[in-house]
Amino acid sequence: MSLSRIARQPRAGLLGCIHQQLFLNPSSLPGGADTRPMSRVPYRRPGEPKDNRPPWKKIKFDFAKGVEGVGRQMMLLKKELLDPLVGPEGKPMLEHMLEQNRVVWEFRGSECLGQWSVSSDREIGGQSEAYLKLGRNDNTCLLYGSLNAAPPRDGETRYSGYCTLRSKQRLCSFDRKTHFDWTSFNTLHLRVRGDGRPWMINLAPETYFSHQKDDIYSYFLYTRGGPYWQDVKIPFSKFFLGHRGRIQDDQHHLWLDKINTIGFTLGDKVDGPFQLEIDFIGVCKDYAHTEEFAYEKYKRNPEV
């Protein structure tokens, strides 16, 4: 009820209107419960067009692709069943025990780029751009684009300005999740060439509880810039735990038996072009490094 209407009401009429609004229509209260049925509608950002198509029209049915997909999944299932007969991860036992270096990702063709996904704040209305392509001689991966920290003018988003390169989830037959087992190694090894910007390396392990699905272990990657390559070795003990961009007080070391993805994030709030060239990403065993975890683990006293 507007203020002008309240001003024109006499005392008796004013009390009657307030009684009617508060007691006969409880949904008008700030915390009142509305008895109308609530429909669960997916979130749609301001300015995004609404998709009014029925659900069955959003599914693409193709019989030829279905047959091709089944054949591909059967080949993956065959490989999945035969590899353990050779040894761990399809390697002989002696080779697996003596392995000290392993190249996990390398870029030697256009099919290698399909294992990665690129995103930026353009997905939330920002102005940053990020692209991925092969470098010279098709032997490296080049991530380039432009960073813009200006937030979108939608009245909701307060911070912006990021670009991310992330590996896709590793899948086995019939789109079941599988993980990287790096328990035999203790160091992440990269060969990169950047432009002097600081990056964040993110490792996403498999979690047990649903509220831990956004837990990510991160560490910094400082590129020197210039025409020379740099070999970067980061012990896994240096990675710290974060949840949705916030560093957690309850820190614990990274479990290497189930690693899902690795990612590179740029968000230094410096507008302008950027580029990061990657030769390979691997893991290695450094016998000189004996540190288990580089940060203090806070323990709460149960008696307090």
Coordinates of C-alpha atoms in Angstrom, one line a residue:
M1 CA 0.0 0.0 0.0
S2 CA 1.5 3.3 -1.1
L3 CA 2.1 6.3 1.2
S4 CA -0.3 8.5 -0.6
R5 CA -3.1 6.0 -0.1
I6 CA -2.3 5.8 3.7
A7 CA -2.3 9.6 4.0
R8 CA -5.9 9.7 2.5
Q9 CA -7.3 7.0 4.8
P10 CA -9.2 8.0 8.0
R11 CA -8.1 6.4 11.3
A12 CA -10.7 3.7 11.3
G13 CA -10.2 2.9 7.7
L14 CA -6.4 2.9 8.1
L15 CA -6.5 0.4 10.9
G16 CA -8.9 -1.8 8.9
C17 CA -6.6 -1.7 5.9
I18 CA -3.5 -2.6 8.0
H19 CA -5.5 -5.5 9.7
Q20 CA -6.5 -6.8 6.3
Q21 CA -3.0 -6.6 4.8
L22 CA -1.2 -8.2 7.8
F23 CA -3.7 -10.9 8.9
L24 CA -5.7 -11.8 5.8
N25 CA -2.7 -11.7 3.4
P26 CA 0.4 -13.1 5.3
S27 CA 2.5 -13.1 2.1
S28 CA 2.7 -9.3 2.4
L29 CA 4.9 -9.6 5.5
P30 CA 8.7 -9.5 4.9
G31 CA 9.1 -13.1 6.3
G32 CA 5.6 -14.3 5.5
A33 CA 5.1 -17.6 3.7
D34 CA 3.6 -17.5 0.3
T35 CA 1.2 -20.3 -0.3
R36 CA 1.4 -20.0 -4.1
P37 CA 3.2 -22.9 -5.8
M38 CA 6.8 -22.2 -6.5
S39 CA 8.3 -23.4 -9.8
R40 CA 12.0 -24.2 -10.0
V41 CA 13.4 -22.1 -12.8
P42 CA 17.1 -22.3 -13.7
Y43 CA 19.1 -19.2 -13.2
R44 CA 19.4 -16.9 -16.1
R45 CA 21.8 -13.9 -16.2
P46 CA 20.4 -10.4 -16.9
G47 CA 20.2 -9.8 -20.6
E48 CA 20.4 -13.5 -21.6
P49 CA 17.5 -14.6 -23.9
K50 CA 15.1 -17.1 -22.5
D51 CA 14.9 -20.5 -24.0
N52 CA 11.2 -21.4 -24.4
R53 CA 11.8 -24.7 -26.2
P54 CA 10.3 -27.8 -24.6
P55 CA 12.8 -30.2 -23.1
W56 CA 12.5 -32.9 -25.8
K57 CA 13.5 -30.4 -28.5
K58 CA 16.8 -29.6 -26.7
I59 CA 18.1 -33.2 -27.3
K60 CA 19.8 -34.0 -30.6
F61 CA 19.0 -37.5 -31.8
D62 CA 21.3 -39.0 -34.4
F63 CA 21.3 -42.8 -35.0
A64 CA 24.7 -42.8 -37.0
K65 CA 26.5 -40.9 -34.2
G66 CA 24.9 -43.3 -31.7
V67 CA 26.3 -46.4 -33.4
E68 CA 29.7 -44.7 -33.8
G69 CA 29.7 -43.8 -30.1
V70 CA 28.9 -47.4 -29.0
G71 CA 31.8 -48.7 -31.1
R72 CA 34.2 -46.2 -29.6
Q73 CA 33.1 -47.1 -26.1
M74 CA 33.6 -50.8 -26.7
M75 CA 37.1 -50.2 -27.9
L76 CA 37.8 -48.3 -24.7
L77 CA 36.3 -51.1 -22.6
K78 CA 38.5 -53.6 -24.4
K79 CA 41.6 -51.5 -23.6
E80 CA 40.4 -51.1 -20.0
L81 CA 40.2 -54.8 -19.5
L82 CA 43.4 -55.8 -21.2
D83 CA 45.8 -53.2 -19.8
P84 CA 45.8 -54.6 -16.2
L85 CA 47.0 -57.9 -17.7
V86 CA 50.2 -56.2 -18.8
G87 CA 50.8 -54.2 -15.6
P88 CA 49.7 -51.1 -13.8
E89 CA 48.3 -48.6 -16.3
G90 CA 49.2 -50.9 -19.1
K91 CA 53.0 -50.8 -18.4
P92 CA 55.2 -53.7 -17.3
M93 CA 55.7 -54.0 -13.5
L94 CA 59.5 -53.3 -13.7
E95 CA 59.0 -50.2 -15.8
H96 CA 56.3 -48.9 -13.5
M97 CA 58.5 -49.4 -10.4
L98 CA 61.6 -47.7 -11.9
E99 CA 59.7 -44.8 -13.5
Q100 CA 61.0 -41.4 -12.4
N101 CA 59.5 -39.1 -15.0
R102 CA 56.2 -39.1 -16.8
V103 CA 54.8 -36.8 -19.5
V104 CA 51.1 -36.4 -18.9
W105 CA 50.2 -33.8 -21.5
E106 CA 52.1 -32.8 -24.6
F107 CA 51.0 -30.9 -27.6
R108 CA 52.0 -32.6 -30.8
G109 CA 48.9 -32.1 -33.0
S110 CA 45.5 -30.5 -33.2
E111 CA 43.9 -33.6 -31.5
C112 CA 45.7 -32.7 -28.3
L113 CA 43.9 -29.4 -28.0
G114 CA 40.6 -31.3 -27.7
Q115 CA 41.7 -32.4 -24.2
W116 CA 41.5 -28.8 -22.9
S117 CA 38.8 -26.1 -22.5
V118 CA 39.3 -22.3 -22.4
S119 CA 37.0 -20.0 -20.5
S120 CA 37.0 -16.3 -19.4
D121 CA 34.8 -13.8 -17.7
R122 CA 33.0 -13.3 -21.0
E123 CA 30.7 -16.1 -19.8
I124 CA 29.4 -13.8 -17.1
G125 CA 29.3 -10.7 -19.2
G126 CA 32.9 -9.6 -19.0
Q127 CA 35.2 -8.3 -21.7
S128 CA 38.2 -10.6 -21.5
E129 CA 39.1 -12.9 -24.3
A130 CA 41.1 -16.2 -24.4
Y131 CA 42.0 -18.5 -27.3
L132 CA 44.0 -21.7 -27.7
K133 CA 45.9 -22.8 -30.7
L134 CA 49.1 -24.7 -31.7
G135 CA 52.4 -23.0 -31.6
R136 CA 55.1 -23.0 -34.2
N137 CA 55.7 -26.4 -36.0
D138 CA 52.6 -27.7 -34.2
N139 CA 54.7 -28.8 -31.2
T140 CA 53.5 -26.5 -28.5
C141 CA 50.3 -25.1 -27.1
L142 CA 49.7 -21.3 -27.2
L143 CA 47.2 -19.7 -24.9
Y144 CA 46.7 -16.0 -25.8
G145 CA 44.1 -13.3 -25.5
S146 CA 43.3 -10.0 -23.7
L147 CA 42.5 -9.4 -20.1
N148 CA 40.0 -6.8 -19.0
A149 CA 39.1 -6.4 -15.3
A150 CA 36.1 -4.1 -15.9
P151 CA 33.0 -5.9 -14.3
P152 CA 29.8 -6.3 -16.4
R153 CA 27.1 -3.7 -16.0
D154 CA 24.4 -6.1 -14.8
G155 CA 24.0 -4.8 -11.2
E156 CA 25.1 -8.1 -9.7
T157 CA 28.7 -8.9 -10.6
R158 CA 31.2 -7.0 -8.6
Y159 CA 34.5 -8.6 -9.7
S160 CA 35.7 -9.7 -13.1
G161 CA 38.9 -10.1 -15.2
Y162 CA 40.1 -13.7 -15.5
C163 CA 41.0 -16.2 -18.2
T164 CA 41.4 -20.0 -17.6
L165 CA 42.8 -23.0 -19.4
R166 CA 41.7 -26.3 -17.9
S167 CA 42.1 -29.9 -18.8
K168 CA 38.9 -31.9 -19.4
Q169 CA 37.9 -34.7 -17.1
R170 CA 39.5 -37.9 -18.0
L171 CA 36.9 -40.6 -19.0
C172 CA 37.0 -44.3 -19.6
S173 CA 34.5 -46.5 -21.3
F174 CA 30.8 -45.4 -21.3
D175 CA 31.8 -41.9 -20.0
R176 CA 32.8 -43.1 -16.5
K177 CA 35.2 -40.9 -14.6
T178 CA 38.8 -42.0 -14.2
H179 CA 41.7 -40.3 -12.5
F180 CA 45.4 -39.8 -12.6
D181 CA 47.4 -41.7 -10.0
W182 CA 50.6 -39.7 -9.2
T183 CA 51.4 -41.4 -5.9
S184 CA 54.9 -42.5 -7.2
F185 CA 55.9 -38.8 -7.8
N186 CA 56.3 -35.7 -5.7
T187 CA 56.9 -32.9 -8.2
L188 CA 55.0 -31.2 -11.0
H189 CA 57.3 -30.5 -14.0
L190 CA 56.4 -28.0 -16.7
R191 CA 58.2 -26.4 -19.7
V192 CA 56.6 -23.0 -20.4
R193 CA 57.3 -19.7 -22.0
G194 CA 55.3 -16.7 -20.8
D195 CA 55.3 -12.9 -21.0
G196 CA 56.2 -12.1 -17.4
R197 CA 52.7 -12.4 -15.9
P198 CA 52.0 -14.4 -12.8
W199 CA 49.7 -17.4 -13.2
M200 CA 47.9 -19.7 -10.8
I201 CA 48.2 -23.5 -11.3
N202 CA 45.2 -25.4 -10.0
L203 CA 44.9 -29.1 -9.3
A204 CA 41.4 -30.5 -8.7
P205 CA 41.4 -33.9 -6.8
E206 CA 38.5 -36.2 -6.5
T207 CA 36.5 -35.6 -3.4
Y208 CA 34.2 -37.8 -1.4
F209 CA 31.6 -35.4 -0.1
S210 CA 29.5 -33.1 -2.3
H211 CA 30.3 -29.9 -0.4
Q212 CA 34.0 -30.5 -1.3
K213 CA 33.5 -30.5 -5.1
D214 CA 34.9 -26.9 -5.4
D215 CA 38.1 -27.7 -3.4
I216 CA 41.2 -26.9 -5.4
Y217 CA 44.9 -27.0 -4.6
S218 CA 46.8 -24.0 -6.1
Y219 CA 50.3 -22.6 -6.4
F220 CA 51.9 -19.7 -8.3
L221 CA 53.7 -19.8 -11.6
Y222 CA 55.9 -16.9 -12.3
T223 CA 56.9 -16.5 -15.9
R224 CA 60.1 -14.6 -16.8
G225 CA 59.1 -13.4 -20.2
G226 CA 61.4 -13.2 -23.2
P227 CA 62.2 -15.7 -25.9
Y228 CA 63.7 -18.4 -23.6
W229 CA 61.9 -21.5 -22.2
Q230 CA 61.9 -22.1 -18.5
D231 CA 61.6 -25.5 -16.8
V232 CA 59.5 -25.2 -13.7
K233 CA 59.4 -27.8 -11.0
I234 CA 56.9 -27.4 -8.2
P235 CA 56.7 -29.9 -5.4
F236 CA 53.2 -31.1 -4.6
S237 CA 53.8 -30.2 -0.9
K238 CA 53.7 -26.5 -1.9
F239 CA 50.1 -26.6 -3.1
F240 CA 47.6 -25.1 -0.7
L241 CA 43.9 -25.8 -0.3
G242 CA 41.3 -23.3 -1.5
H243 CA 37.5 -23.3 -1.8
R244 CA 35.8 -21.1 -4.4
G245 CA 38.8 -18.7 -4.4
R246 CA 39.2 -18.5 -0.6
I247 CA 42.3 -20.0 1.1
Q248 CA 41.2 -22.4 3.9
D249 CA 42.4 -22.3 7.5
D250 CA 42.1 -26.1 7.8
Q251 CA 45.0 -27.1 5.4
H252 CA 46.0 -30.6 4.6
H253 CA 48.3 -32.1 2.0
L254 CA 47.2 -33.1 -1.5
W255 CA 46.2 -36.7 -2.1
L256 CA 47.8 -37.8 -5.4
D257 CA 45.9 -41.0 -6.0
K258 CA 42.9 -39.4 -7.7
I259 CA 43.7 -36.2 -9.6
N260 CA 41.0 -35.0 -12.0
T261 CA 42.2 -31.9 -13.8
I262 CA 44.9 -29.3 -14.0
G263 CA 44.3 -25.6 -14.8
F264 CA 46.0 -22.3 -15.4
T265 CA 44.3 -19.1 -14.3
L266 CA 45.3 -15.5 -15.0
G267 CA 43.7 -12.8 -12.9
D268 CA 46.4 -10.2 -12.0
K269 CA 44.1 -7.2 -12.7
V270 CA 46.4 -5.8 -15.4
D271 CA 44.5 -5.0 -18.5
G272 CA 46.1 -5.9 -21.8
P273 CA 47.2 -8.8 -24.0
F274 CA 48.8 -12.0 -22.6
Q275 CA 50.2 -15.3 -23.9
L276 CA 51.4 -18.5 -22.3
E277 CA 53.1 -21.2 -24.4
I278 CA 53.3 -24.7 -23.0
D279 CA 55.6 -27.5 -24.3
F280 CA 54.7 -30.3 -21.9
I281 CA 53.2 -31.0 -18.5
G282 CA 54.5 -33.9 -16.5
V283 CA 55.4 -35.3 -13.1
C284 CA 58.7 -36.5 -11.7
K285 CA 60.3 -38.0 -8.6
D286 CA 62.7 -35.8 -6.8
Y287 CA 64.6 -37.8 -4.2
A288 CA 66.2 -34.7 -2.7
H289 CA 62.7 -33.3 -1.7
T290 CA 61.5 -34.9 1.5
E291 CA 58.9 -32.3 2.6
E292 CA 55.4 -33.7 3.2
F293 CA 53.5 -30.4 3.5
A294 CA 54.9 -26.8 3.5
Y295 CA 52.2 -25.2 5.6
E296 CA 51.0 -25.4 9.2
K297 CA 48.1 -27.7 9.8
Y298 CA 45.6 -26.2 12.3
K299 CA 44.3 -28.7 14.8
R300 CA 41.3 -27.8 17.1
N301 CA 41.5 -29.0 20.7
P302 CA 38.4 -31.1 21.3
E303 CA 38.3 -30.1 25.0
V304 CA 37.8 -26.5 24.2

